[in-house]
Coordinates of C-alpha atoms in Angstrom, one line a residue:
M1 CA 12.6 39.1 0.5
R2 CA 14.9 41.8 0.8
R3 CA 14.8 43.9 3.7
V4 CA 16.8 47.3 3.7
V5 CA 17.8 49.9 6.5
S6 CA 18.5 53.6 5.2
L7 CA 20.1 55.1 8.1
Y8 CA 20.3 58.9 7.9
L9 CA 22.7 61.1 9.8
P10 CA 21.5 64.8 9.1
T11 CA 24.1 66.4 11.3
W12 CA 27.1 63.9 10.7
P13 CA 30.0 66.5 10.4
S14 CA 29.0 68.5 13.8
D15 CA 28.1 65.2 15.9
R16 CA 31.9 64.2 14.5
I17 CA 33.6 67.3 15.6
R18 CA 31.6 67.1 19.3
R19 CA 32.5 63.3 19.7
R20 CA 36.3 64.0 19.0
D21 CA 37.1 67.8 20.2
P22 CA 36.4 68.2 23.9
A23 CA 36.6 71.9 23.1
A24 CA 33.5 71.8 20.9
P25 CA 30.0 73.3 22.2
P26 CA 27.4 71.4 23.8
R27 CA 24.6 70.1 21.8
D28 CA 22.4 73.4 22.7
K29 CA 24.9 75.7 21.4
P30 CA 25.3 76.7 17.6
L31 CA 28.0 74.8 15.7
V32 CA 28.6 75.2 12.0
T33 CA 31.4 73.7 9.4
A34 CA 32.5 76.3 7.0
T35 CA 33.9 75.6 3.3
A36 CA 35.1 77.8 0.3
A37 CA 32.5 78.7 -2.4
N38 CA 32.9 81.1 -5.5
G39 CA 35.6 83.2 -3.3
A40 CA 33.5 83.1 -0.2
R41 CA 33.7 81.5 2.6
V42 CA 29.8 79.8 3.5
V43 CA 28.3 77.2 5.5
A44 CA 28.7 73.4 4.7
S45 CA 26.6 72.2 7.5
A46 CA 24.8 73.2 10.4
C47 CA 23.9 71.2 13.9
R48 CA 20.4 71.3 15.1
A49 CA 21.0 74.3 17.5
A50 CA 22.0 76.3 14.5
Q51 CA 19.2 75.2 12.2
A52 CA 17.0 76.0 15.0
L53 CA 18.3 79.8 14.5
G54 CA 17.6 79.8 11.0
L55 CA 21.3 78.8 9.7
R56 CA 21.4 76.8 6.8
A57 CA 24.2 75.4 4.3
G58 CA 25.1 77.8 1.6
M59 CA 24.7 80.8 3.9
A60 CA 27.7 83.2 4.0
I61 CA 30.1 82.9 7.2
A62 CA 30.0 86.8 7.7
Q63 CA 26.0 86.6 7.6
V64 CA 25.9 84.0 10.0
Q65 CA 28.4 85.5 12.5
A66 CA 26.1 88.8 12.0
M67 CA 23.1 86.5 13.0
V68 CA 24.5 84.5 15.8
P69 CA 28.1 86.4 17.2
D70 CA 28.9 83.7 19.7
I71 CA 28.4 81.0 16.7
T72 CA 31.3 78.2 16.4
V73 CA 32.6 77.8 13.4
R74 CA 34.9 75.0 12.2
E75 CA 36.5 74.0 9.0
A76 CA 34.6 71.6 6.8
T77 CA 36.3 68.3 6.5
P78 CA 34.3 66.4 3.6
D79 CA 37.0 64.0 3.0
A80 CA 37.5 62.7 7.1
D81 CA 33.6 63.0 7.1
A82 CA 33.4 60.2 4.1
D83 CA 36.3 57.8 5.8
A84 CA 34.6 58.0 9.1
L85 CA 31.3 57.4 7.4
A86 CA 32.7 54.0 5.6
R87 CA 34.4 53.1 9.1
L88 CA 30.8 53.4 10.7
A89 CA 29.3 51.3 7.8
A90 CA 31.8 48.7 8.5
W91 CA 31.2 49.0 12.4
C92 CA 27.6 48.1 11.6
L93 CA 28.5 44.8 10.4
W94 CA 28.0 43.7 14.1
C95 CA 24.1 43.6 13.3
A96 CA 24.1 42.7 9.9
P97 CA 26.4 40.7 6.8
L98 CA 25.9 43.5 4.5
T99 CA 26.3 47.3 4.9
A100 CA 27.6 50.2 3.0
P101 CA 27.9 54.1 3.0
D102 CA 25.5 56.3 1.4
P103 CA 27.5 59.8 1.1
P104 CA 27.2 62.4 2.5
D105 CA 25.0 61.4 5.4
G106 CA 23.7 58.0 5.6
L107 CA 24.2 54.3 5.4
W108 CA 22.7 51.2 3.8
I109 CA 22.2 47.8 5.8
E110 CA 20.6 44.9 4.9
I111 CA 19.2 43.0 7.4
A112 CA 17.0 40.1 5.8
G113 CA 18.1 36.9 7.5
S114 CA 19.7 38.9 10.7
A115 CA 16.6 40.8 12.3
H116 CA 15.5 37.7 14.0
L117 CA 18.9 37.3 16.0
F118 CA 17.5 40.5 17.5
G119 CA 14.0 39.6 18.3
G120 CA 12.8 40.9 15.0
E121 CA 12.9 44.4 13.2
A122 CA 11.4 46.4 15.7
A123 CA 14.0 45.4 18.0
M124 CA 16.8 45.4 16.2
L125 CA 15.9 48.9 14.9
R126 CA 15.4 50.1 18.8
T127 CA 19.3 48.4 19.4
L128 CA 20.5 50.2 16.6
L129 CA 19.3 53.7 17.6
A130 CA 20.3 53.2 20.8
R131 CA 24.1 52.4 20.3
L132 CA 24.4 55.2 17.8
R133 CA 22.6 57.7 19.5
G134 CA 24.7 56.7 22.9
G135 CA 27.7 57.3 20.6
G136 CA 26.8 60.9 20.1
C137 CA 25.2 60.6 16.5
T138 CA 21.9 62.2 15.7
V139 CA 20.1 59.7 13.6
R140 CA 16.7 58.7 11.9
L141 CA 16.3 55.2 10.2
A142 CA 13.5 53.3 8.6
V143 CA 13.4 49.8 7.1
A144 CA 11.5 48.8 3.8
D145 CA 11.7 46.1 1.3
T146 CA 13.3 48.7 -1.5
P147 CA 16.1 51.3 -0.5
G148 CA 14.3 53.9 -2.2
A149 CA 11.2 53.7 0.3
A150 CA 13.7 53.1 3.2
W151 CA 15.6 56.7 2.2
A152 CA 12.2 58.3 1.6
V153 CA 10.8 57.7 5.0
A154 CA 13.9 58.1 7.1
R155 CA 14.2 61.3 5.6
F156 CA 11.0 62.9 4.9
A157 CA 8.4 60.8 7.1
P158 CA 6.8 62.7 10.0
R159 CA 8.1 61.4 13.3
E160 CA 4.7 60.0 14.3
I161 CA 5.0 57.7 11.2
S162 CA 6.4 54.2 11.9
P163 CA 9.9 53.7 10.7
L164 CA 9.0 50.1 9.5
V165 CA 7.5 49.9 6.1
G166 CA 6.0 46.4 5.5
P167 CA 6.0 44.5 1.9
G168 CA 3.9 46.2 -0.4
Q169 CA 3.1 49.2 1.8
M170 CA 5.8 51.4 -0.3
A171 CA 2.9 53.1 -2.3
A172 CA 0.6 54.0 0.8
R173 CA 4.0 55.1 2.9
S174 CA 4.6 57.5 0.1
L175 CA 1.4 59.8 0.7
A176 CA 3.2 60.1 4.3
C177 CA 6.5 61.7 2.9
P178 CA 4.8 64.6 0.9
C179 CA 8.3 66.4 0.9
A180 CA 10.1 63.8 -0.8
P181 CA 11.7 64.6 -4.3
S182 CA 9.9 63.3 -7.0
G183 CA 10.8 59.5 -7.6
S184 CA 13.0 59.1 -4.3
L185 CA 10.8 56.2 -3.6
L186 CA 12.4 54.3 -6.7
R187 CA 15.5 56.1 -7.8
P188 CA 17.7 54.4 -5.3
S189 CA 16.5 51.0 -5.9
L190 CA 17.1 51.0 -9.7
S191 CA 21.1 50.2 -9.1
W192 CA 20.3 47.7 -6.3
L193 CA 22.7 44.6 -5.9
S194 CA 22.9 43.4 -9.2
S195 CA 25.3 41.0 -8.3
A196 CA 26.8 39.4 -5.2
S197 CA 29.6 42.0 -5.4
S198 CA 27.9 45.3 -6.1
G199 CA 24.8 47.0 -6.5
W200 CA 24.6 49.3 -3.4
P201 CA 23.3 52.8 -4.7
N202 CA 26.4 54.9 -5.0
S203 CA 28.6 53.1 -2.3
R204 CA 30.9 50.1 -1.7
P205 CA 29.6 47.4 0.4
C206 CA 31.1 46.1 3.5
R207 CA 30.7 42.4 4.1
A208 CA 31.2 40.3 7.4
D209 CA 33.6 37.5 7.1
P210 CA 32.1 34.4 5.7

């Protein structure tokens, strides 16, 4: 039986900046990245502190700076973020033999056959969360028997809902994700592993050496 982890990194760009730049502001200070759109500079991503102040992707940088004069603005680096996401997927091979990036802000991990090595799925998720958060990543995750269910629960389920979706529980969990886009519980599963070498939704898989 397939068991899939969807790992969600909601502030991946700002997490990367803080990890590699000692001059970056601390986590309790607002940080956004900027990009060009329609001849203007707009917010590409916002950290949690910035989101708490009402800052969102798509807002004009001039508006953001008027709202929060001491905001830190860095240039967005989407290609570098994508490369780093692929490296993180490869790093996750320590816990499972098949992983893949889920751009722009997530990973897929196939844990069937490996969770027992960590004492079960719950213990494995705790270990994975601890290592990622210890490395400076903001992360949520969920595991289910379909990628769509895992994806929706990781991103939209209330925090009090367990991230472990048992076999056959997808329909029940859909009621716990009222903000999930229509069809999101099913859409990512449509292209799931159609062969031994392909099928990760919108990504190229990483495999551990045999």
